[in-house]
Structure formats: C-alpha cells, structure tokens
Amino acid sequence: MSFTLNSVGIIHSCYKEKFGIPRQPGLVTEAKATLELLSPYNREEAVRGLEDFSHIWITFIFHGCLTEGWKPTVRPPRLGGNKRVGVFATRSTYRPNPIGLSVVELEKVVIEKGSVVLHLKGADLLDQTPVLDIKPYLPYVDSISNAKGGFAPDAPSSEFEVTFSEQARQVCQQTYSPDLNLAVLINQILSFDPRPAYTADMLGSHNFAMKLLDYDVKWGVEGKNILVTDILKIH
Ligand code: SAM
C-alpha cells in the first residue's frame, strides 16, 4: 500500500544544517523553534485545548536526507559509530519511510488572524522540516518507568568544557536578548559533541563549523576542551 500525506505545518528553527543538531529532543533546552500550521489546517479549532499540554509529539519528514535512501543496518553514534544494528532498532534518519518522531515542550500557542503558531523548546529539528502530525504527550501512557533503553539506556552526558574566544564572546553579548542567549545555546549544543563518533575517536585537534541562526559558528576541539573561535554573521 502507498499513501499520500500532506504537511500540516512547517518548522522554523535555529538549526540551518543537519550538523550540530542534537541527536534527540530535550537535550538543548535553549533551542527555540516554532511550528507554523499550514492552510487548510491553520484553524483555531484544530488546536483548541492543545495549550493545556506541556509537551507534544511531532511526526515529521526527514526532508534533509530524502535522496540518501534507507539502510537495513546503521551505526548509532551511541555505540561509538562502529557497531551495526538494525535500522528499526534505532532512531536513525536512514529509514524506509523518512519519518521522524520528537517529543518537545510546548511553550505557547499563538493564534492571530490567519495564523496558528506553536512555540517549542528543545526541538531537534532542521529548519523548514515538514510536519505530518501533532499529538499531545500523555504522561500516563507515554512515560513508562520500567522501560528498557537498549543501547541508549540513559541520557547522553555532556563531557566537554566549552570556552569562547574574545570575538565569540562579544557577538554573544551584542546579540543577547530575553529570547536569545547565544552563548548558552552554543554551549549546550557543543557540550554534547555533535561530531560523528568516528571523528571523536581521532587523536589531535580538529576544527569544525555549523550554521546556527544567521551565524557561522566555528570551533576547535582538543581532548575534552572545546574553544568557540569565531561567530560570523552570514550575509
Ligand atoms: N527525534 C527524532 C526521531 O527519533 O525520529 C530524530 C532523531 S534523529 C537521530 C536526529 C537527527 O536528525 C538530528 O541530529 C539531525 O541531524 C537530523 N534531522 C533533524 N531534522 C531533520 C530533517 N528535517 N531532515 C533530515 N535530518 C534531520
């Protein structure tokens, strides 16, 4: 059987490329995103009652890797990137149907003339991600205290110490607002070490870059220390 699905909404997030996005939601709490409902679903009635839930499930399309196809086995970063497990035993993006599932905090629902926007916290979603569905998180059924977590039994630990160059610190200060603390956002992202697992094992220092909001963020890694060297505005 095949099905045709419509996007009910689109994500606007700080993550402008895949590299740097946390591997699951809730890890980078400073990351704010919005989910804009699309016509004909952008109706006040369609979200009535949703604001009473603190968290929602979002199903979405991994639109950033549609051309990459699926793989029957994948190498999860949590296993060091060198052990294969079945794709259905992972949350990998390389799936037969490129559908993702994330639970995120719902800060507020903003309804204005002709627009319905959900404000989210801690999402692990690429900017422009198409959303297939939204459902409320129900603690009594969705939280299972004795569940087994397979190869990822616990939340990943943030083992890295992140420091900022003078240039990077200044950009963080200049851009600070109640809605954006760039220093905390970058610190949270990098402390979970977004590098692929095989790179993390390599010896010596390495330089990396990611696009975050309107910035190119560059950093170097040496051992367990990360130095954010440059934060450059993208023109
Ligand atoms: N929480 C979701 C799940 O379990 O289905 C996603 C887990 S997946 C391991 C997380 C990764 O998906 C992120 O690190 C990011 O690189 C990637 N990602 C997020 N949004 C994406 C999109 N729209 N297209 C392609 N990759 C995406």
Short mmCIF file of C-alpha atoms and ligand atoms in Angstrom, two decimals:
data_model
loop_
_atom_site.label_atom_id
_atom_site.label_comp_id
_atom_site.label_asym_id
_atom_site.label_seq_id
_atom_site.Cartn_x
_atom_site.Cartn_y
_atom_site.Cartn_z
CA MET A 1 0.00 0.00 0.00
CA SER A 2 1.14 3.52 -0.58
CA PHE A 3 -0.23 6.69 0.90
CA THR A 4 -0.17 10.37 0.18
CA LEU A 5 0.38 12.57 3.22
CA ASN A 6 0.11 16.34 3.48
CA SER A 7 2.26 18.62 5.62
CA VAL A 8 0.11 20.13 8.34
CA GLY A 9 2.87 22.55 9.29
CA ILE A 10 6.44 23.66 8.89
CA ILE A 11 9.22 24.10 11.45
CA HIS A 12 11.21 27.31 11.81
CA SER A 13 14.28 26.53 13.88
CA CYS A 14 17.77 27.83 14.69
CA TYR A 15 19.34 24.75 13.05
CA LYS A 16 20.14 25.67 9.44
CA GLU A 17 22.03 22.46 8.65
CA LYS A 18 21.98 18.88 9.97
CA PHE A 19 25.42 19.04 11.57
CA GLY A 20 25.13 20.41 15.10
CA ILE A 21 21.52 19.36 15.70
CA PRO A 22 21.25 17.32 18.91
CA ARG A 23 20.55 13.63 18.39
CA GLN A 24 17.32 13.77 20.34
CA PRO A 25 14.94 16.47 21.59
CA GLY A 26 15.11 17.92 25.09
CA LEU A 27 18.93 17.96 25.26
CA VAL A 28 19.40 21.55 24.08
CA THR A 29 16.69 23.35 26.03
CA GLU A 30 17.85 26.80 24.86
CA ALA A 31 16.89 25.89 21.27
CA LYS A 32 13.60 27.55 20.48
CA ALA A 33 11.57 26.77 17.39
CA THR A 34 8.14 27.47 16.03
CA LEU A 35 5.72 25.20 14.24
CA GLU A 36 3.57 27.16 11.81
CA LEU A 37 0.38 25.40 10.75
CA LEU A 38 -0.26 25.47 7.02
CA SER A 39 -3.54 26.04 5.21
CA PRO A 40 -6.12 24.46 5.47
CA TYR A 41 -5.01 23.24 8.92
CA ASN A 42 -4.18 26.70 10.34
CA ARG A 43 -7.51 26.94 12.12
CA GLU A 44 -8.06 27.94 15.72
CA GLU A 45 -10.43 24.96 16.24
CA ALA A 46 -7.74 22.47 15.19
CA VAL A 47 -5.55 23.36 18.20
CA ARG A 48 -8.29 24.07 20.71
CA GLY A 49 -7.26 22.52 24.04
CA LEU A 50 -3.66 21.91 22.99
CA GLU A 51 -2.33 24.70 25.24
CA ASP A 52 -3.29 22.57 28.26
CA PHE A 53 -0.49 20.12 27.42
CA SER A 54 3.13 20.88 28.36
CA HIS A 55 4.60 18.60 25.67
CA ILE A 56 3.61 17.39 22.22
CA TRP A 57 4.67 14.64 19.84
CA ILE A 58 5.62 15.81 16.38
CA THR A 59 5.85 13.44 13.44
CA PHE A 60 7.80 14.88 10.56
CA ILE A 61 9.66 14.17 7.35
CA PHE A 62 13.46 13.95 7.38
CA HIS A 63 13.40 16.25 4.36
CA GLY A 64 17.12 16.98 4.56
CA CYS A 65 18.12 13.44 3.59
CA LEU A 66 15.43 12.31 1.15
CA THR A 67 17.97 11.45 -1.54
CA GLU A 68 20.07 9.27 0.76
CA GLY A 69 17.65 6.33 0.88
CA TRP A 70 17.40 3.74 3.64
CA LYS A 71 19.83 1.19 5.07
CA PRO A 72 18.84 -2.10 6.75
CA THR A 73 21.58 -1.60 9.34
CA VAL A 74 23.10 1.59 10.71
CA ARG A 75 25.89 2.54 13.14
CA PRO A 76 24.46 4.57 16.03
CA PRO A 77 26.80 7.23 17.46
CA ARG A 78 25.95 5.93 20.93
CA LEU A 79 27.73 2.66 20.03
CA GLY A 80 30.85 4.56 19.01
CA GLY A 81 29.85 4.58 15.34
CA ASN A 82 31.46 1.21 14.60
CA LYS A 83 28.80 -1.35 15.56
CA ARG A 84 25.85 -2.06 13.27
CA VAL A 85 22.27 -2.61 14.44
CA GLY A 86 19.01 -2.89 12.52
CA VAL A 87 17.53 0.38 11.37
CA PHE A 88 14.30 -0.41 13.22
CA ALA A 89 16.30 -0.73 16.45
CA THR A 90 17.45 2.88 16.07
CA ARG A 91 16.18 6.43 15.65
CA SER A 92 18.36 6.89 12.55
CA THR A 93 17.28 9.15 9.70
CA TYR A 94 18.04 6.42 7.07
CA ARG A 95 14.60 4.80 7.21
CA PRO A 96 12.41 3.19 4.51
CA ASN A 97 9.85 5.91 5.23
CA PRO A 98 11.77 9.04 6.25
CA ILE A 99 9.51 9.81 9.21
CA GLY A 100 10.84 11.25 12.47
CA LEU A 101 9.22 11.44 15.88
CA SER A 102 10.12 14.01 18.53
CA VAL A 103 8.60 14.96 21.85
CA VAL A 104 9.06 18.67 22.55
CA GLU A 105 8.00 21.23 25.13
CA LEU A 106 5.07 23.41 24.07
CA GLU A 107 5.64 26.91 25.45
CA LYS A 108 2.57 28.58 23.99
CA VAL A 109 0.09 28.59 21.14
CA VAL A 110 -0.21 31.93 19.35
CA ILE A 111 -3.31 32.45 17.26
CA GLU A 112 -3.54 35.56 15.15
CA LYS A 113 -5.64 36.41 12.16
CA GLY A 114 -4.95 33.66 9.64
CA SER A 115 -2.03 32.14 11.52
CA VAL A 116 -1.58 29.46 14.17
CA VAL A 117 1.94 29.11 15.56
CA LEU A 118 3.14 26.70 18.25
CA HIS A 119 6.20 27.88 20.20
CA LEU A 120 8.50 24.98 21.07
CA LYS A 121 11.53 24.38 23.27
CA GLY A 122 14.25 21.78 22.90
CA ALA A 123 13.40 20.58 19.38
CA ASP A 124 15.94 18.51 17.40
CA LEU A 125 14.57 19.65 14.04
CA LEU A 126 16.18 21.17 10.96
CA ASP A 127 14.78 24.50 9.77
CA GLN A 128 11.94 24.03 7.23
CA THR A 129 11.12 20.47 8.42
CA PRO A 130 7.68 19.46 7.11
CA VAL A 131 5.37 18.34 9.91
CA LEU A 132 2.94 15.47 9.33
CA ASP A 133 1.09 15.43 12.63
CA ILE A 134 0.90 16.83 16.15
CA LYS A 135 -0.35 14.89 19.16
CA PRO A 136 -0.41 15.71 22.87
CA TYR A 137 2.08 13.88 25.09
CA LEU A 138 0.08 11.87 27.61
CA PRO A 139 2.22 11.14 30.69
CA TYR A 140 0.07 8.23 31.87
CA VAL A 141 0.65 6.29 28.65
CA ASP A 142 3.80 7.81 27.12
CA SER A 143 6.01 7.69 30.24
CA ILE A 144 6.92 4.11 31.14
CA SER A 145 9.06 3.99 34.28
CA ASN A 146 10.39 0.42 33.87
CA ALA A 147 11.09 0.62 30.12
CA LYS A 148 14.40 -0.82 28.79
CA GLY A 149 16.52 1.57 26.71
CA GLY A 150 18.57 -0.91 24.63
CA PHE A 151 21.93 0.57 23.58
CA ALA A 152 20.89 4.03 24.89
CA PRO A 153 19.68 3.35 28.44
CA ASP A 154 20.46 6.85 29.76
CA ALA A 155 20.59 10.41 28.50
CA PRO A 156 23.98 11.23 26.96
CA SER A 157 26.30 13.08 29.30
CA SER A 158 27.85 16.40 28.32
CA GLU A 159 31.54 15.78 28.98
CA PHE A 160 33.01 18.77 27.16
CA GLU A 161 34.15 22.08 28.61
CA VAL A 162 33.19 24.90 26.22
CA THR A 163 35.00 28.25 26.24
CA PHE A 164 34.69 31.28 23.95
CA SER A 165 37.27 33.49 22.21
CA GLU A 166 37.01 37.25 22.79
CA GLN A 167 35.38 37.67 19.33
CA ALA A 168 32.81 34.95 20.03
CA ARG A 169 32.07 36.33 23.49
CA GLN A 170 31.45 39.80 22.06
CA VAL A 171 28.96 38.52 19.46
CA CYS A 172 27.08 36.66 22.20
CA GLN A 173 26.90 39.84 24.28
CA GLN A 174 25.80 42.01 21.33
CA THR A 175 23.04 39.61 20.29
CA TYR A 176 21.75 38.89 23.80
CA SER A 177 18.01 39.31 24.31
CA PRO A 178 15.42 37.67 26.58
CA ASP A 179 14.65 35.38 23.61
CA LEU A 180 18.21 34.57 22.62
CA ASN A 181 21.19 33.64 24.74
CA LEU A 182 23.61 32.58 22.02
CA ALA A 183 26.34 31.65 24.49
CA VAL A 184 24.07 29.20 26.35
CA LEU A 185 22.68 27.82 23.09
CA ILE A 186 26.15 27.15 21.62
CA ASN A 187 27.42 25.82 24.95
CA GLN A 188 24.55 23.31 25.19
CA ILE A 189 24.94 22.16 21.57
CA LEU A 190 28.71 21.70 21.70
CA SER A 191 28.85 20.14 25.16
CA PHE A 192 27.01 17.12 23.67
CA ASP A 193 29.72 16.90 20.99
CA PRO A 194 27.88 16.84 17.65
CA ARG A 195 30.82 15.27 15.81
CA PRO A 196 30.30 11.87 14.23
CA ALA A 197 31.55 9.16 16.59
CA TYR A 198 34.47 8.12 14.40
CA THR A 199 35.84 11.69 14.47
CA ALA A 200 35.55 11.85 18.24
CA ASP A 201 37.94 8.91 18.44
CA MET A 202 40.57 10.60 16.31
CA LEU A 203 43.59 11.96 18.11
CA GLY A 204 44.79 15.56 17.86
CA SER A 205 42.88 18.79 17.48
CA HIS A 206 40.23 19.45 14.83
CA ASN A 207 38.21 22.39 13.61
CA PHE A 208 34.50 22.36 12.87
CA ALA A 209 31.76 24.76 11.78
CA MET A 210 27.97 24.85 11.78
CA LYS A 211 25.29 27.23 10.61
CA LEU A 212 23.18 28.37 13.54
CA LEU A 213 20.55 31.09 13.15
CA ASP A 214 22.27 33.78 10.99
CA TYR A 215 25.77 32.76 12.02
CA ASP A 216 28.66 30.57 11.02
CA VAL A 217 29.92 29.17 14.32
CA LYS A 218 33.47 27.81 14.27
CA TRP A 219 35.17 25.81 16.99
CA GLY A 220 38.14 23.65 17.72
CA VAL A 221 38.31 20.51 19.83
CA GLU A 222 41.29 19.33 21.79
CA GLY A 223 40.71 16.42 24.14
CA LYS A 224 37.63 17.29 26.20
CA ASN A 225 38.03 21.04 25.61
CA ILE A 226 36.11 23.00 23.01
CA LEU A 227 37.05 26.56 22.06
CA VAL A 228 34.49 28.56 20.08
CA THR A 229 36.85 30.59 17.91
CA ASP A 230 34.54 32.63 15.63
CA ILE A 231 30.89 33.56 15.34
CA LEU A 232 30.46 35.22 11.94
CA LYS A 233 27.28 36.80 10.62
CA ILE A 234 26.12 35.22 7.34
CA HIS A 235 25.29 37.94 4.78
N1 SAM B 1 13.85 12.59 17.46
C1 SAM B 1 13.76 12.16 16.08
C2 SAM B 1 13.41 10.69 15.99
O1 SAM B 1 13.70 9.96 16.93
O2 SAM B 1 12.83 10.30 14.98
C3 SAM B 1 15.02 12.43 15.30
C4 SAM B 1 16.19 11.59 15.73
S1 SAM B 1 17.50 11.71 14.58
C5 SAM B 1 18.69 10.64 15.30
C6 SAM B 1 18.12 13.29 15.00
C7 SAM B 1 18.89 13.87 13.85
O3 SAM B 1 18.03 14.06 12.76
C8 SAM B 1 19.46 15.25 14.14
O4 SAM B 1 20.71 15.16 14.76
C9 SAM B 1 19.53 15.89 12.76
O5 SAM B 1 20.82 15.76 12.21
C10 SAM B 1 18.55 15.07 11.93
N2 SAM B 1 17.43 15.86 11.45
C11 SAM B 1 16.58 16.63 12.13
N3 SAM B 1 15.65 17.17 11.32
C12 SAM B 1 15.92 16.69 10.07
C13 SAM B 1 15.32 16.85 8.80
N4 SAM B 1 14.23 17.60 8.63
N5 SAM B 1 15.90 16.23 7.75
C14 SAM B 1 16.98 15.45 7.90
N6 SAM B 1 17.60 15.24 9.08
C15 SAM B 1 17.07 15.86 10.15
#
